[in-house]
CSV table of C-alpha atoms in Angstrom, one decimal:
chain,number,residue,atom,x,y,z
T,1,LEU,CA,113.7,85.1,10.8
T,2,ALA,CA,112.3,88.4,10.4
T,3,PHE,CA,108.1,87.1,11.2
T,4,SER,CA,110.4,86.4,14.7
T,5,ARG,CA,112.0,89.8,14.9
T,6,ARG,CA,109.2,92.0,13.0
T,7,GLN,CA,105.4,92.2,13.8
T,8,THR,CA,102.8,94.9,12.9
T,9,LEU,CA,101.7,96.8,15.5
T,10,ASP,CA,99.5,99.8,16.4
T,11,PRO,CA,100.8,101.9,18.6
T,12,GLN,CA,98.6,104.0,21.2
T,13,PRO,CA,98.8,106.0,24.5
T,14,THR,CA,99.0,103.1,27.1
T,15,ASP,CA,98.6,103.1,31.1
T,16,VAL,CA,100.6,100.0,32.0
T,17,ASN,CA,98.6,99.9,35.4
T,18,ARG,CA,95.4,99.4,34.0
T,19,LEU,CA,96.6,96.9,32.0
T,20,MET,CA,98.2,94.9,34.7
T,21,LYS,CA,95.4,94.9,36.5
T,22,GLY,CA,93.1,93.7,33.7
T,23,MET,CA,95.3,90.8,33.2
T,24,THR,CA,95.9,89.5,37.0
T,25,ASP,CA,92.8,87.6,37.3
T,26,LEU,CA,94.2,86.0,33.3
T,27,ILE,CA,97.4,85.3,34.1
T,28,GLN,CA,97.1,83.6,37.6
T,29,ARG,CA,94.8,81.2,35.6
T,30,THR,CA,96.9,80.8,33.8
T,31,VAL,CA,100.1,80.1,36.0
T,32,GLY,CA,97.9,77.6,38.5
T,33,PRO,CA,97.0,77.6,41.9
T,34,SER,CA,100.3,77.0,43.2
T,35,ILE,CA,101.9,80.0,42.0
T,36,VAL,CA,101.1,83.7,43.7
T,37,VAL,CA,100.9,86.8,41.6
T,38,GLU,CA,102.1,89.9,43.1
T,39,THR,CA,101.2,92.7,40.5
T,40,ILE,CA,103.0,96.3,41.9
T,41,GLY,CA,102.1,99.5,39.8
T,42,ALA,CA,103.6,102.9,40.6
T,43,THR,CA,101.4,106.1,41.4
T,44,GLY,CA,101.9,108.1,38.3
T,45,LEU,CA,102.7,106.0,36.0
T,46,TRP,CA,104.0,107.3,32.7
T,47,PRO,CA,102.0,106.3,29.7
T,48,THR,CA,103.7,104.9,26.8
T,49,LEU,CA,103.3,104.2,23.4
T,50,VAL,CA,102.7,101.0,22.4
T,51,ASP,CA,100.8,98.2,21.2
T,52,ALA,CA,98.9,97.3,24.3
T,53,SER,CA,97.4,93.9,22.5
T,54,GLN,CA,101.5,93.0,21.9
T,55,LEU,CA,102.4,94.1,25.3
T,56,GLU,CA,99.6,92.1,26.6
T,57,ASN,CA,100.8,88.9,24.8
T,58,ALA,CA,104.3,89.8,26.2
T,59,LEU,CA,103.3,89.8,29.7
T,60,LEU,CA,101.4,86.8,29.4
T,61,ASN,CA,104.6,85.0,27.6
T,62,LEU,CA,106.5,86.2,30.2
T,63,CYS,CA,104.3,85.3,33.3
T,64,ILE,CA,104.1,81.3,31.2
T,65,ASN,CA,108.1,81.0,31.3
T,66,ALA,CA,108.1,82.2,34.6
T,67,ARG,CA,105.7,79.1,35.5
T,68,ASP,CA,107.7,77.0,33.6
T,69,ALA,CA,110.5,77.5,35.5
T,70,MET,CA,109.0,77.5,38.8
T,71,PRO,CA,107.8,73.6,38.7
T,72,ASP,CA,107.0,73.3,42.1
T,73,GLY,CA,105.5,76.6,42.8
T,74,GLY,CA,106.8,80.0,44.1
T,75,ARG,CA,106.2,83.7,43.3
T,76,ILE,CA,105.9,85.9,40.2
T,77,THR,CA,105.8,89.7,40.1
T,78,ILE,CA,104.8,92.2,38.0
T,79,GLU,CA,106.0,95.6,38.6
T,80,ALA,CA,105.6,98.6,36.7
T,81,SER,CA,107.9,102.0,37.4
T,82,ASN,CA,109.4,105.1,35.4
T,83,ARG,CA,113.0,105.0,35.1
T,84,TRP,CA,115.5,107.7,33.9
T,85,ILE,CA,118.2,106.5,32.0
T,86,ASP,CA,121.4,109.1,31.5
T,87,GLY,CA,123.8,109.8,29.2
T,88,ASP,CA,126.5,107.4,30.8
T,89,VAL,CA,123.8,104.7,31.5
T,90,ALA,CA,122.6,105.3,27.5
T,91,ARG,CA,125.6,105.0,26.0
T,92,ALA,CA,126.9,101.9,27.7
T,93,HIS,CA,123.7,100.0,26.7
T,94,ASP,CA,123.2,102.1,23.4
T,95,MET,CA,120.2,103.6,24.3
T,96,PRO,CA,118.4,106.8,23.9
T,97,GLU,CA,118.9,108.8,27.2
T,98,GLY,CA,115.4,109.4,28.4
T,99,HIS,CA,112.5,108.9,30.4
T,100,TYR,CA,111.3,104.7,30.1
T,101,LEU,CA,108.6,103.3,31.3
T,102,SER,CA,109.8,99.7,32.7
T,103,LEU,CA,107.9,96.5,33.4
T,104,CYS,CA,109.6,93.7,35.1
T,105,VAL,CA,108.7,89.8,35.5
T,106,THR,CA,110.4,88.7,38.3
T,107,ASP,CA,110.3,85.0,39.2
T,108,THR,CA,111.6,82.6,42.4
T,109,GLY,CA,112.5,79.6,39.9
T,110,THR,CA,115.5,77.8,38.5
T,111,GLY,CA,117.6,80.4,37.0
T,112,MET,CA,119.4,80.6,33.9
T,113,THR,CA,123.4,80.0,33.2
T,114,PRO,CA,125.2,82.8,31.1
T,115,ASP,CA,124.9,80.6,28.2
T,116,VAL,CA,121.2,80.3,28.1
T,117,ILE,CA,121.3,84.0,29.1
T,118,ALA,CA,123.3,84.7,25.7
T,119,LYS,CA,121.0,82.8,23.5
T,120,ALA,CA,117.5,83.5,25.3
T,121,PHE,CA,116.3,85.6,22.2
T,122,ASP,CA,117.6,84.0,19.6
T,123,PRO,CA,114.5,82.9,17.2
T,124,PHE,CA,113.4,78.7,18.1
T,125,PHE,CA,116.2,78.8,20.9
T,126,THR,CA,114.3,77.0,23.7
T,127,THR,CA,115.5,74.6,27.0
T,128,LYS,CA,112.4,73.1,26.9
T,129,PRO,CA,111.7,69.1,25.7
T,130,ILE,CA,110.5,68.7,22.5
T,131,GLY,CA,107.1,70.0,21.7
T,132,GLN,CA,106.9,71.1,25.6
T,133,GLY,CA,107.9,75.1,23.3
T,134,THR,CA,108.6,77.0,20.1
T,135,GLY,CA,111.5,78.9,21.2
T,136,LEU,CA,109.9,82.4,19.7
T,137,GLY,CA,108.1,83.7,22.5
T,138,LEU,CA,111.1,85.7,24.1
T,139,SER,CA,112.5,86.1,20.2
T,140,MET,CA,108.5,88.3,20.1
T,141,ILE,CA,109.1,89.9,22.7
T,142,TYR,CA,112.8,91.2,21.7
T,143,GLY,CA,111.6,91.9,18.5
T,144,PHE,CA,108.4,93.9,19.9
T,145,ALA,CA,110.3,96.2,22.5
T,146,ASN,CA,113.0,97.0,19.3
T,147,GLN,CA,110.2,97.8,17.2
T,148,SER,CA,108.7,99.9,20.2
T,149,GLY,CA,111.3,101.9,20.8
T,150,GLY,CA,113.0,100.1,23.6
T,151,ARG,CA,114.6,97.7,25.2
T,152,VAL,CA,114.8,94.2,27.2
T,153,LEU,CA,116.5,92.9,29.8
T,154,ILE,CA,117.6,89.9,31.1
T,155,GLN,CA,118.9,89.5,35.0
T,156,SER,CA,119.3,86.0,36.5
T,157,GLU,CA,120.5,83.8,39.1
T,158,VAL,CA,120.9,79.5,39.1
T,159,GLY,CA,119.0,78.8,42.0
T,160,LYS,CA,117.9,82.3,42.5
T,161,GLY,CA,115.3,83.2,40.0
T,162,THR,CA,115.3,85.6,37.3
T,163,ALA,CA,114.0,88.7,35.9
T,164,ILE,CA,112.7,90.3,32.7
T,165,SER,CA,112.6,93.9,31.8
T,166,LEU,CA,110.4,95.7,29.1
T,167,TYR,CA,112.1,98.9,29.4
T,168,LEU,CA,109.7,101.4,27.0
T,169,PRO,CA,109.9,104.8,26.5
T,170,ARG,CA,107.6,107.8,28.0
T,171,TYR,CA,105.1,109.1,25.8
T,172,GLU,CA,105.1,112.8,26.1
T,173,GLY,CA,102.1,113.4,24.4
T,174,THR,CA,98.5,114.6,25.7
T,175,ALA,CA,97.9,111.3,27.4
T,176,ALA,CA,101.0,111.9,29.6
T,177,ARG,CA,100.5,112.5,33.5
T,178,ASP,CA,102.3,114.1,36.5
T,179,GLU,CA,105.8,113.3,36.8
T,180,GLY,CA,105.1,110.6,39.3
T,181,ASP,CA,107.9,108.7,40.9
T,182,VAL,CA,111.5,108.4,38.9
T,183,HIS,CA,113.7,105.6,39.7
T,184,LYS,CA,117.2,106.2,38.9
T,185,ALA,CA,118.4,103.6,35.9
T,186,PRO,CA,119.1,100.3,37.6
T,187,PHE,CA,122.6,99.2,36.6
T,188,GLU,CA,124.8,100.2,39.8
T,189,PHE,CA,123.3,97.7,41.8
T,190,THR,CA,124.9,94.7,40.1
T,191,GLN,CA,126.5,92.2,43.0
T,192,SER,CA,128.9,89.7,42.7
T,193,GLY,CA,127.8,86.2,41.3
T,194,GLU,CA,125.5,88.3,39.1
T,195,THR,CA,124.9,87.8,35.3
T,196,ILE,CA,124.0,90.5,33.2
T,197,LEU,CA,122.6,90.6,29.5
T,198,ILE,CA,121.1,93.7,27.5
T,199,VAL,CA,119.7,92.7,24.2
T,200,ASP,CA,120.4,95.0,21.5
T,201,ASP,CA,119.9,94.5,17.1
T,202,GLU,CA,123.2,96.0,16.8
T,203,PRO,CA,126.2,93.9,17.1
T,204,THR,CA,127.6,96.1,19.5
T,205,GLY,CA,125.1,95.6,21.9
T,206,ALA,CA,126.2,94.6,25.2
T,207,HIS,CA,124.2,91.8,27.6
T,208,ALA,CA,122.4,92.5,30.3
T,209,ALA,CA,120.2,92.7,33.5
T,210,HIS,CA,117.1,90.0,40.4
T,211,ARG,CA,114.6,92.0,40.4
T,212,CYS,CA,113.5,95.1,38.6
T,213,PRO,CA,116.5,97.2,39.4
T,214,ARG,CA,115.5,100.1,42.3
């Protein structure tokens, strides 16, 4: 279903620290008082070339999904950071080597089973009751990230929560800032019992990804 995968985008150099800060009040009102919302920016965060309004929509959708996974309340952490994806990791996960901005939404909710993770980005797939979800939110985020030259990664464990990370390429144009703090690519931290998923358009794409990886 193409409409859930491809959108009309207007990419511009975007300061994601500023975008997160500008959305904090809206997100807190949306998720309600039983959930604590924490935002963590990064000093020297790289800009990314992205449609800011679509990134805002993606972030809000991720926070709504996180809220729905915490019916008794909990915590949502939104974290932005600079990442370096090296050759081995890039090839293993079908990502171009280079600098990426990571925007990660982590919750303390119910988590997902491997079967749910595998279907999470399929159009119209939802675990919500009939009438409470279209199943298009995550599919559109998937399409948006891929159209923007990035990837979406899910990491989840039942009973412990979920982290969904958007990886967007660093913008190297005139709006680029100083190098900032760079974190190594996140895939080496996995522990026993976790489920990893990387989502890609290609049939060969592997599946990936508890907290924003450090």
